[in-house]
PDB file of C-alpha atoms and ligand atoms in Angstrom:
ATOM      1  CA  MET A 153      -0.147  -0.242  -0.164  1.00  0.00           C
ATOM      2  CA  GLN A 154       1.299   3.354  -0.960  1.00  0.00           C
ATOM      3  CA  VAL A 155       1.197   6.011   1.947  1.00  0.00           C
ATOM      4  CA  LEU A 156       2.819   9.500   2.549  1.00  0.00           C
ATOM      5  CA  ILE A 157       3.592  10.230   6.240  1.00  0.00           C
ATOM      6  CA  ARG A 158       3.689  13.705   6.933  1.00  0.00           C
ATOM      7  CA  ARG A 159       3.217  15.876   9.986  1.00  0.00           C
ATOM      8  CA  GLU A 160      -0.622  16.076  11.652  1.00  0.00           C
ATOM      9  CA  THR A 161      -2.381  19.428  10.975  1.00  0.00           C
ATOM     10  CA  PRO A 162      -5.170  20.839  12.695  1.00  0.00           C
ATOM     11  CA  ALA A 163      -7.710  19.496  10.119  1.00  0.00           C
ATOM     12  CA  ASP A 164      -6.298  15.728  10.821  1.00  0.00           C
ATOM     13  CA  VAL A 165      -7.570  15.615  14.206  1.00  0.00           C
ATOM     14  CA  PRO A 166     -11.331  14.688  13.358  1.00  0.00           C
ATOM     15  CA  ALA A 167      -9.640  11.965  10.955  1.00  0.00           C
ATOM     16  CA  VAL A 168      -7.236  11.149  13.641  1.00  0.00           C
ATOM     17  CA  SER A 169      -9.437  10.491  16.123  1.00  0.00           C
ATOM     18  CA  ILE A 170     -11.625   8.098  13.845  1.00  0.00           C
ATOM     19  CA  VAL A 171      -8.875   6.232  13.199  1.00  0.00           C
ATOM     20  CA  THR A 172      -7.382   5.597  16.803  1.00  0.00           C
ATOM     21  CA  ALA A 173     -10.821   4.743  17.963  1.00  0.00           C
ATOM     22  CA  ALA A 174     -11.029   2.453  15.358  1.00  0.00           C
ATOM     23  CA  ALA A 175      -7.865   0.974  16.230  1.00  0.00           C
ATOM     24  CA  PHE A 176      -7.874   0.671  19.810  1.00  0.00           C
ATOM     25  CA  ALA A 177     -11.758  -0.628  19.544  1.00  0.00           C
ATOM     26  CA  LYS A 178     -12.581  -3.790  21.718  1.00  0.00           C
ATOM     27  CA  PRO A 179     -15.757  -5.089  22.708  1.00  0.00           C
ATOM     28  CA  GLU A 180     -15.853  -3.912  26.009  1.00  0.00           C
ATOM     29  CA  THR A 181     -14.435  -0.294  25.676  1.00  0.00           C
ATOM     30  CA  PRO A 182     -16.001   0.481  21.859  1.00  0.00           C
ATOM     31  CA  VAL A 183     -14.845   4.038  22.639  1.00  0.00           C
ATOM     32  CA  PRO A 184     -11.038   3.605  24.051  1.00  0.00           C
ATOM     33  CA  VAL A 185      -9.137   5.690  26.086  1.00  0.00           C
ATOM     34  CA  GLU A 186      -6.489   6.761  23.376  1.00  0.00           C
ATOM     35  CA  VAL A 187      -8.819   9.084  21.632  1.00  0.00           C
ATOM     36  CA  ALA A 188      -9.240  11.075  25.086  1.00  0.00           C
ATOM     37  CA  LEU A 189      -5.848  10.482  25.555  1.00  0.00           C
ATOM     38  CA  LEU A 190      -5.022  12.055  22.392  1.00  0.00           C
ATOM     39  CA  ASP A 191      -7.200  15.856  22.926  1.00  0.00           C
ATOM     40  CA  GLU A 192      -5.735  15.751  26.455  1.00  0.00           C
ATOM     41  CA  LEU A 193      -2.204  15.572  24.916  1.00  0.00           C
ATOM     42  CA  ARG A 194      -2.691  18.509  22.442  1.00  0.00           C
ATOM     43  CA  PRO A 195      -2.891  21.503  24.659  1.00  0.00           C
ATOM     44  CA  CYS A 196      -0.716  20.287  26.746  1.00  0.00           C
ATOM     45  CA  GLY A 197       3.364  21.425  27.166  1.00  0.00           C
ATOM     46  CA  ALA A 198       4.228  17.700  26.270  1.00  0.00           C
ATOM     47  CA  TRP A 199       3.032  17.929  22.174  1.00  0.00           C
ATOM     48  CA  LEU A 200       5.472  18.099  20.522  1.00  0.00           C
ATOM     49  CA  PRO A 201       3.815  18.974  16.832  1.00  0.00           C
ATOM     50  CA  GLU A 202       7.018  18.011  14.749  1.00  0.00           C
ATOM     51  CA  LEU A 203       6.472  14.448  16.182  1.00  0.00           C
ATOM     52  CA  SER A 204       2.726  13.860  15.472  1.00  0.00           C
ATOM     53  CA  LEU A 205       2.771  12.465  12.290  1.00  0.00           C
ATOM     54  CA  VAL A 206      -0.266  10.931   9.759  1.00  0.00           C
ATOM     55  CA  ALA A 207       0.016   8.088   6.955  1.00  0.00           C
ATOM     56  CA  VAL A 208      -2.211   9.521   4.190  1.00  0.00           C
ATOM     57  CA  SER A 209      -3.540   7.211   1.371  1.00  0.00           C
ATOM     58  CA  ASP A 210      -3.748   7.895  -2.435  1.00  0.00           C
ATOM     59  CA  GLU A 211      -7.415   9.301  -2.186  1.00  0.00           C
ATOM     60  CA  GLY A 212      -6.036  11.520   0.896  1.00  0.00           C
ATOM     61  CA  GLU A 213      -7.526   9.778   3.388  1.00  0.00           C
ATOM     62  CA  VAL A 214      -5.922   9.674   7.206  1.00  0.00           C
ATOM     63  CA  VAL A 215      -5.308   5.719   7.650  1.00  0.00           C
ATOM     64  CA  GLY A 216      -2.497   5.925  10.328  1.00  0.00           C
ATOM     65  CA  HIS A 217      -1.190   8.157  13.405  1.00  0.00           C
ATOM     66  CA  VAL A 218       1.847   7.729  15.174  1.00  0.00           C
ATOM     67  CA  VAL A 219       3.026  10.430  18.289  1.00  0.00           C
ATOM     68  CA  CYS A 220       5.842  11.065  19.961  1.00  0.00           C
ATOM     69  CA  THR A 221       5.228  13.145  23.664  1.00  0.00           C
ATOM     70  CA  ARG A 222       7.773  14.664  25.822  1.00  0.00           C
ATOM     71  CA  GLY A 223       8.876  12.625  28.826  1.00  0.00           C
ATOM     72  CA  HIS A 224      12.090  12.410  31.194  1.00  0.00           C
ATOM     73  CA  VAL A 225      14.212  10.180  32.178  1.00  0.00           C
ATOM     74  CA  GLY A 226      14.878  10.776  35.995  1.00  0.00           C
ATOM     75  CA  THR A 227      15.120  14.687  34.933  1.00  0.00           C
ATOM     76  CA  ALA A 228      16.624  14.661  31.598  1.00  0.00           C
ATOM     77  CA  PRO A 229      14.613  15.145  28.186  1.00  0.00           C
ATOM     78  CA  ALA A 230      13.436  11.927  26.203  1.00  0.00           C
ATOM     79  CA  VAL A 231      10.442  10.913  24.455  1.00  0.00           C
ATOM     80  CA  GLY A 232       7.832   8.544  25.155  1.00  0.00           C
ATOM     81  CA  LEU A 233       5.923   6.767  21.360  1.00  0.00           C
ATOM     82  CA  GLY A 234       1.985   6.278  21.548  1.00  0.00           C
ATOM     83  CA  PRO A 235      -0.866   6.297  20.585  1.00  0.00           C
ATOM     84  CA  LEU A 236       0.301   4.437  17.291  1.00  0.00           C
ATOM     85  CA  SER A 237      -2.395   3.110  15.077  1.00  0.00           C
ATOM     86  CA  VAL A 238      -3.598   1.982  12.032  1.00  0.00           C
ATOM     87  CA  HIS A 239      -7.107   1.663  10.839  1.00  0.00           C
ATOM     88  CA  PRO A 240      -7.930  -1.865  10.819  1.00  0.00           C
ATOM     89  CA  ASP A 241      -9.021  -1.884   6.609  1.00  0.00           C
ATOM     90  CA  HIS A 242      -5.324  -0.888   6.474  1.00  0.00           C
ATOM     91  CA  GLN A 243      -3.375  -3.235   8.697  1.00  0.00           C
ATOM     92  CA  LYS A 244      -0.488  -5.599   7.667  1.00  0.00           C
ATOM     93  CA  ARG A 245       0.340  -3.488   4.687  1.00  0.00           C
ATOM     94  CA  GLY A 246       3.109  -1.727   5.944  1.00  0.00           C
ATOM     95  CA  VAL A 247       1.998   1.541   7.213  1.00  0.00           C
ATOM     96  CA  GLY A 248       2.957   1.084  10.543  1.00  0.00           C
ATOM     97  CA  LEU A 249       6.332   0.248   9.562  1.00  0.00           C
ATOM     98  CA  ALA A 250       6.599   3.428   7.713  1.00  0.00           C
ATOM     99  CA  LEU A 251       5.290   5.851  10.594  1.00  0.00           C
ATOM    100  CA  VAL A 252       7.460   4.135  12.849  1.00  0.00           C
ATOM    101  CA  HIS A 253      10.509   4.634  11.024  1.00  0.00           C
ATOM    102  CA  THR A 254       9.696   8.018  10.219  1.00  0.00           C
ATOM    103  CA  VAL A 255       8.913   9.107  14.324  1.00  0.00           C
ATOM    104  CA  LEU A 256      11.955   7.574  15.170  1.00  0.00           C
ATOM    105  CA  GLY A 257      14.260   9.236  12.509  1.00  0.00           C
ATOM    106  CA  ALA A 258      12.052  12.791  13.131  1.00  0.00           C
ATOM    107  CA  ALA A 259      13.404  12.624  16.794  1.00  0.00           C
ATOM    108  CA  ASP A 260      16.969  11.197  16.146  1.00  0.00           C
ATOM    109  CA  ALA A 261      16.879  14.449  13.774  1.00  0.00           C
ATOM    110  CA  LEU A 262      15.467  16.947  16.941  1.00  0.00           C
ATOM    111  CA  GLY A 263      18.308  15.660  18.943  1.00  0.00           C
ATOM    112  CA  GLU A 264      16.147  13.254  21.117  1.00  0.00           C
ATOM    113  CA  PRO A 265      18.720  10.696  23.016  1.00  0.00           C
ATOM    114  CA  LEU A 266      15.994   7.901  22.808  1.00  0.00           C
ATOM    115  CA  VAL A 267      12.288   6.623  22.614  1.00  0.00           C
ATOM    116  CA  ALA A 268      10.583   4.934  25.327  1.00  0.00           C
ATOM    117  CA  LEU A 269       7.478   3.275  24.849  1.00  0.00           C
ATOM    118  CA  LEU A 270       5.012   0.190  26.166  1.00  0.00           C
ATOM    119  CA  GLY A 271       4.421  -2.296  23.575  1.00  0.00           C
ATOM    120  CA  SER A 272       5.089  -6.023  22.242  1.00  0.00           C
ATOM    121  CA  ALA A 273       8.262  -6.700  21.910  1.00  0.00           C
ATOM    122  CA  ALA A 274       7.894  -9.022  18.726  1.00  0.00           C
ATOM    123  CA  TYR A 275       6.246  -6.112  17.395  1.00  0.00           C
ATOM    124  CA  TYR A 276       8.990  -3.318  18.239  1.00  0.00           C
ATOM    125  CA  SER A 277      12.060  -5.222  18.668  1.00  0.00           C
ATOM    126  CA  ARG A 278      12.178  -4.757  14.256  1.00  0.00           C
ATOM    127  CA  TYR A 279      12.857  -1.109  15.210  1.00  0.00           C
ATOM    128  CA  GLY A 280      15.615  -1.743  17.561  1.00  0.00           C
ATOM    129  CA  PHE A 281      13.722  -1.481  20.848  1.00  0.00           C
ATOM    130  CA  ARG A 282      14.721  -3.634  23.593  1.00  0.00           C
ATOM    131  CA  THR A 283      13.593  -3.996  26.880  1.00  0.00           C
ATOM    132  CA  SER A 284      14.053  -0.281  28.957  1.00  0.00           C
ATOM    133  CA  THR A 285      15.863  -2.368  31.785  1.00  0.00           C
ATOM    134  CA  ASP A 286      19.112  -3.392  29.204  1.00  0.00           C
ATOM    135  CA  TYR A 287      19.621   0.474  29.481  1.00  0.00           C
ATOM    136  CA  GLY A 288      19.238   1.172  33.140  1.00  0.00           C
ATOM    137  CA  ILE A 289      15.802   2.704  32.580  1.00  0.00           C
ATOM    138  CA  THR A 290      13.140   1.453  34.644  1.00  0.00           C
ATOM    139  CA  ALA A 291       9.032   1.825  33.815  1.00  0.00           C
ATOM    140  CA  PRO A 292       6.815   4.395  35.235  1.00  0.00           C
ATOM    141  CA  ASP A 293       4.959   1.244  36.463  1.00  0.00           C
ATOM    142  CA  PRO A 294       7.917  -2.122  37.446  1.00  0.00           C
ATOM    143  CA  SER A 295       5.111  -4.358  36.829  1.00  0.00           C
ATOM    144  CA  TRP A 296       5.260  -3.564  32.977  1.00  0.00           C
ATOM    145  CA  GLY A 297       8.698  -5.734  32.880  1.00  0.00           C
ATOM    146  CA  GLU A 298       9.523  -6.291  29.086  1.00  0.00           C
ATOM    147  CA  TYR A 299       6.818  -4.794  27.904  1.00  0.00           C
ATOM    148  CA  PHE A 300       8.444  -1.288  28.287  1.00  0.00           C
ATOM    149  CA  GLN A 301      11.128  -0.670  25.701  1.00  0.00           C
ATOM    150  CA  VAL A 302      13.846   1.674  24.572  1.00  0.00           C
ATOM    151  CA  ARG A 303      15.153   2.904  21.120  1.00  0.00           C
ATOM    152  CA  THR A 304      18.265   4.853  21.987  1.00  0.00           C
ATOM    153  CA  LEU A 305      19.295   7.430  19.229  1.00  0.00           C
ATOM    154  CA  SER A 306      22.241   9.399  18.115  1.00  0.00           C
ATOM    155  CA  ALA A 307      22.644  11.841  21.041  1.00  0.00           C
ATOM    156  CA  TYR A 308      21.773   8.837  23.572  1.00  0.00           C
ATOM    157  CA  ASP A 309      23.951   8.476  26.275  1.00  0.00           C
ATOM    158  CA  PRO A 310      24.634   5.807  28.484  1.00  0.00           C
ATOM    159  CA  ALA A 311      24.273   8.063  31.737  1.00  0.00           C
ATOM    160  CA  LEU A 312      21.090   8.910  31.193  1.00  0.00           C
ATOM    161  CA  ARG A 313      19.552   6.082  33.485  1.00  0.00           C
ATOM    162  CA  GLY A 314      16.437   6.170  35.796  1.00  0.00           C
ATOM    163  CA  VAL A 315      13.104   6.172  35.688  1.00  0.00           C
ATOM    164  CA  PHE A 316      11.059   7.148  32.676  1.00  0.00           C
ATOM    165  CA  THR A 317       8.231   9.349  33.474  1.00  0.00           C
ATOM    166  CA  TYR A 318       4.667  10.316  29.942  1.00  0.00           C
ATOM    167  CA  ALA A 319       3.125  13.539  30.004  1.00  0.00           C
ATOM    168  CA  GLU A 320       1.164  14.111  32.827  1.00  0.00           C
ATOM    169  CA  PRO A 321      -1.934  12.971  30.690  1.00  0.00           C
ATOM    170  CA  PHE A 322      -0.657   9.446  30.596  1.00  0.00           C
ATOM    171  CA  ASP A 323      -1.085   9.046  34.413  1.00  0.00           C
ATOM    172  CA  ARG A 324      -5.228   9.814  33.917  1.00  0.00           C
ATOM    173  CA  VAL A 325      -5.465   6.798  31.430  1.00  0.00           C
TER     174      VAL A 325
HETATM  175  C1  COA B 651       0.131  -1.959  15.506  1.00  0.00           C
HETATM  176  C2  COA B 651      -0.363  -1.681  14.430  1.00  0.00           C
HETATM  177  C3  COA B 651       0.201   0.038  14.396  1.00  0.00           C
HETATM  178  C4  COA B 651       0.677  -1.986  13.237  1.00  0.00           C
HETATM  179  O1  COA B 651       0.214  -1.264  12.062  1.00  0.00           O
HETATM  180  P1  COA B 651       0.395  -2.326  10.820  1.00  0.00           P
HETATM  181  O2  COA B 651       0.490  -1.331   9.345  1.00  0.00           O
HETATM  182  O3  COA B 651      -0.454  -3.278  10.593  1.00  0.00           O
HETATM  183  O4  COA B 651       1.489  -2.474  10.967  1.00  0.00           O
HETATM  184  P2  COA B 651       2.635  -3.139   9.478  1.00  0.00           P
HETATM  185  O5  COA B 651       2.137  -3.420   8.611  1.00  0.00           O
HETATM  186  O6  COA B 651       3.962  -2.174   9.359  1.00  0.00           O
HETATM  187  O7  COA B 651       3.238  -4.834  10.218  1.00  0.00           O
HETATM  188  C5  COA B 651       2.407  -5.603  10.624  1.00  0.00           C
HETATM  189  C6  COA B 651       3.006  -6.653  11.278  1.00  0.00           C
HETATM  190  O8  COA B 651       2.967  -6.212  12.564  1.00  0.00           O
HETATM  191  C7  COA B 651       2.253  -7.357  13.369  1.00  0.00           C
HETATM  192  N1  COA B 651       2.299  -7.128  14.374  1.00  0.00           N
HETATM  193  C8  COA B 651       1.165  -6.046  14.882  1.00  0.00           C
HETATM  194  N2  COA B 651       0.687  -5.821  16.144  1.00  0.00           N
HETATM  195  C9  COA B 651       1.324  -6.983  16.763  1.00  0.00           C
HETATM  196  C10 COA B 651       1.485  -6.970  17.843  1.00  0.00           C
HETATM  197  N3  COA B 651       0.859  -6.637  18.941  1.00  0.00           N
HETATM  198  N4  COA B 651       2.542  -7.837  18.231  1.00  0.00           N
HETATM  199  C11 COA B 651       3.188  -8.346  17.411  1.00  0.00           C
HETATM  200  N5  COA B 651       3.419  -8.212  16.084  1.00  0.00           N
HETATM  201  C12 COA B 651       2.085  -7.228  15.692  1.00  0.00           C
HETATM  202  C13 COA B 651       1.332  -8.327  12.365  1.00  0.00           C
HETATM  203  O9  COA B 651       1.413  -9.444  12.837  1.00  0.00           O
HETATM  204  C14 COA B 651       2.428  -8.281  11.245  1.00  0.00           C
HETATM  205  O10 COA B 651       3.723  -9.397  11.130  1.00  0.00           O
HETATM  206  P3  COA B 651       4.592  -9.329   9.730  1.00  0.00           P
HETATM  207  O11 COA B 651       4.927  -8.414   9.166  1.00  0.00           O
HETATM  208  O12 COA B 651       5.769 -10.701  10.708  1.00  0.00           O
HETATM  209  O13 COA B 651       3.215 -10.035   8.744  1.00  0.00           O
HETATM  210  C15 COA B 651      -1.492  -1.699  14.249  1.00  0.00           C
HETATM  211  O14 COA B 651      -2.152  -3.348  14.037  1.00  0.00           O
HETATM  212  C16 COA B 651      -2.496  -1.047  15.505  1.00  0.00           C
HETATM  213  O15 COA B 651      -3.214   0.095  15.107  1.00  0.00           O
HETATM  214  N6  COA B 651      -3.007  -1.919  16.049  1.00  0.00           N
HETATM  215  C17 COA B 651      -3.882  -1.100  17.117  1.00  0.00           C
HETATM  216  C18 COA B 651      -3.555  -0.362  18.023  1.00  0.00           C
HETATM  217  C19 COA B 651      -2.439  -0.731  18.381  1.00  0.00           C
HETATM  218  O16 COA B 651      -2.033  -1.819  19.445  1.00  0.00           O
HETATM  219  N7  COA B 651      -1.289   0.360  18.710  1.00  0.00           N
HETATM  220  C20 COA B 651       0.362  -0.072  19.138  1.00  0.00           C
HETATM  221  C21 COA B 651       0.055  -0.061  20.679  1.00  0.00           C
HETATM  222  S1  COA B 651       1.780  -0.167  21.014  1.00  0.00           S
END
């Protein structure tokens, strides 16, 4: 599938909500928390507009979205990736692959030291993510174990160790 990846604009916000809702919906949570999380993150100081990206189909439809927001390792800035969403009608065609590689490259270009996330190691290892504790970085919730992962970038310094904290809206989900 051919998509173009570009920054999210204000006009994309409703479509991003639809894609996020469709991607995360489950029978028990038809309106997933990730939709409200994005709405709370956008106006907060942790939102990094350079790192909120959409995947747009040939038809001009937003079919995927990814964002990294400001987080910290101890007191040092870093970024947290997520939510990441691809509309179920367009999954397994490389859209997620394009979004993650692009946002990692953008974060690297901005001089961020690392990207952290909570997710499946089976999926994210292909992007160079490793269990955070390999780098001396612990999850906000230690019970996340191997699901909390880190991808180091060019500006990474091994002295960057400690507890990772997400932007404040993540505490409410
Ligand atoms: C995860 C997601 C973004 C991947 O998007 P996508 O466009 O389908 O991804 P790609 O086409 O680039 O890659 C698909 C591959 O990822 C695998 N994959 C997807 N989700 C996975 C998971 N949770 N664990 C392991 N593998 C996974 C698929 O099986 C497929 O594997 P293959 O390449 O060996 O066939 C998409 O499935 C999605 O939106 N899921 C619901 C929301 C979600 O879970 N977001 C991530 C939260 S951390």
